[in-house]
């Protein structure tokens, strides 16, 4: 079926050879679906040709045939037939879904996405990441199986590709990415063929010299492999082992080459170019056979490995050993001993878990769609060797990772949940700091978007752009978080510093004293501050009182302050006694610790109101009610918005009051103001400020600031006022 070496023949509209092959291992398989998929692919690829001149349809058919060789299920075979239609023809995914259902459409989609990834440049430089990406994107392992079969067929026909650069690229990619992937999921035969074919293209000289040497050795004696094969079988049978099969083969050119490289030896010295496999019915007999072999031949030290008691992470189980053949051959050979089940898994890897099991009670479709997941997990869980454990840990981690591309094709690995901000910081901290927007797959995307595998991310930056404190809630990488925190901390320090400087200037001015830096510097030591900046920050942060600074700079003021004479004036000048900064009245959640809070003067937000924070560089956060009209003026700068809420838990223990502002329309009578104040106090509030905005003949408009506990309290006050004679309208003030 594979077109390799065969001349193009018109494919029949029904792939009978393929369906026969499937029916041989799955008599009840729904092969009509395979016929249908073939028909669709046949029509869709139409007159397209392969590099070797064959009709294009020979390729998907060959891929399907490879998978049938692994005894895979009908959805996998159909996916193989359809795998290039979405990318290369007019067929769409919805079309496939309508005709073949969600499973096959999902698989085709997965393969198509992997194919698109191939079109990204330079990925082999990041082979390890790319392998992870492919694994992460192959959530259904059948996607990976189809992709590997696709690659295998492309490698088999790579000789026809005329562009040498493209040929090299495909071979390198196969060597670096697909062969290791095949190995990782335990498909040994697939791995060996991929490597060997890639090796032939990448290093033709080495490949040819090894092949020549192998030919020479082959020509030397009779059939060495056959002779050794019989000898091994005899040794085992003489020891009472029930030998099912002994097979021998030359190692592949690439594996010989690899060994030469690893051990730094010349081809002439390399003696074990043959490997033999002994298949016995049971696990016990594996060990009996091992005993017989070790008894019959000199063992090569260090070659024995027991992968039966400790399987490899990909599920591989076998006994390995190496022995030297008796005189006159004296050649070293490698021997693997296993049961038929172990052999199936060794050759077919994950595919062996996923193919039809004849004789199983369940109908093939019911061999549970997700059976392979469990099998794969089992395989992954069952390794014990430390290095394999490490490999496993890495593999499991892939599901926690996303892999995204920069516009130049650089592959960036991020934790799952990462946003474009994480991506920006991963590219470079400056890119992160100045990031103002992102395009994902060419589309403008919010910065809080959760990146998906394979996304191409373009970060837009602006000179002078700065991190927003709100970003901290959207990032998952440590690098991004620490950069944002550092920035916010620096910004806060600057804010606090400004506030401290202003507070000191005010205080010295009030007292009519010189508060110049020169004066302040002299007080630094006494105040235990290292620098003026530190002093400003300490004052701004409330750690040192402004008055204490005055006293440090002018000790005589302190003396004076103790004297009764000055008391009244000092009291006068003291800041309003009842004002423990309102900012600390009630904590707000959703802020970076230590950010300064201001209450917007336009809407006077109260606990219980839905609120929004607006970040102002150098000033901290201003809280508005979420329906405040002022917010419209920030519509163009959504990055300044942060989600905040009152910290009700913290508020329970505090008796803090907040200023609510109401606008009142009352009769222009002298009694009105008194009635108003009485009503407010009856409802447990207190008027802190009152301003008549507009006075007419018969009514007046008054703005009243009322200290209340929260929005509900203010609501009670308003309701109470509405009942007052002479008051015609009461509303919370807006704007
Ligand atoms: Mn293909």
PDB file of C-alpha atoms and ligand atoms in Angstrom, residues 50 56 59 63 83-84 147 150 154, ligand 1:
ATOM      1  CA  UNK A  50       3.288  14.385  -4.181  1.00  0.00           C
ATOM      2  CA  UNK A  56      -1.573  13.107  -3.290  1.00  0.00           C
ATOM      3  CA  UNK A  59      -0.007   9.826   1.161  1.00  0.00           C
ATOM      4  CA  UNK A  63      -0.476   6.934   6.667  1.00  0.00           C
ATOM      5  CA  UNK A  83      -5.416  14.516   8.058  1.00  0.00           C
ATOM      6  CA  UNK A  84      -4.314  16.897   5.299  1.00  0.00           C
ATOM      7  CA  UNK A 147       1.184  12.682  13.339  1.00  0.00           C
ATOM      8  CA  UNK A 150       2.378  11.040   8.823  1.00  0.00           C
ATOM      9  CA  UNK A 154       7.061  11.639   4.733  1.00  0.00           C
TER      10      UNK A 154
HETATM   11 MN1  LIG B   1       0.533  14.596   5.819  1.00  0.00          MN
END
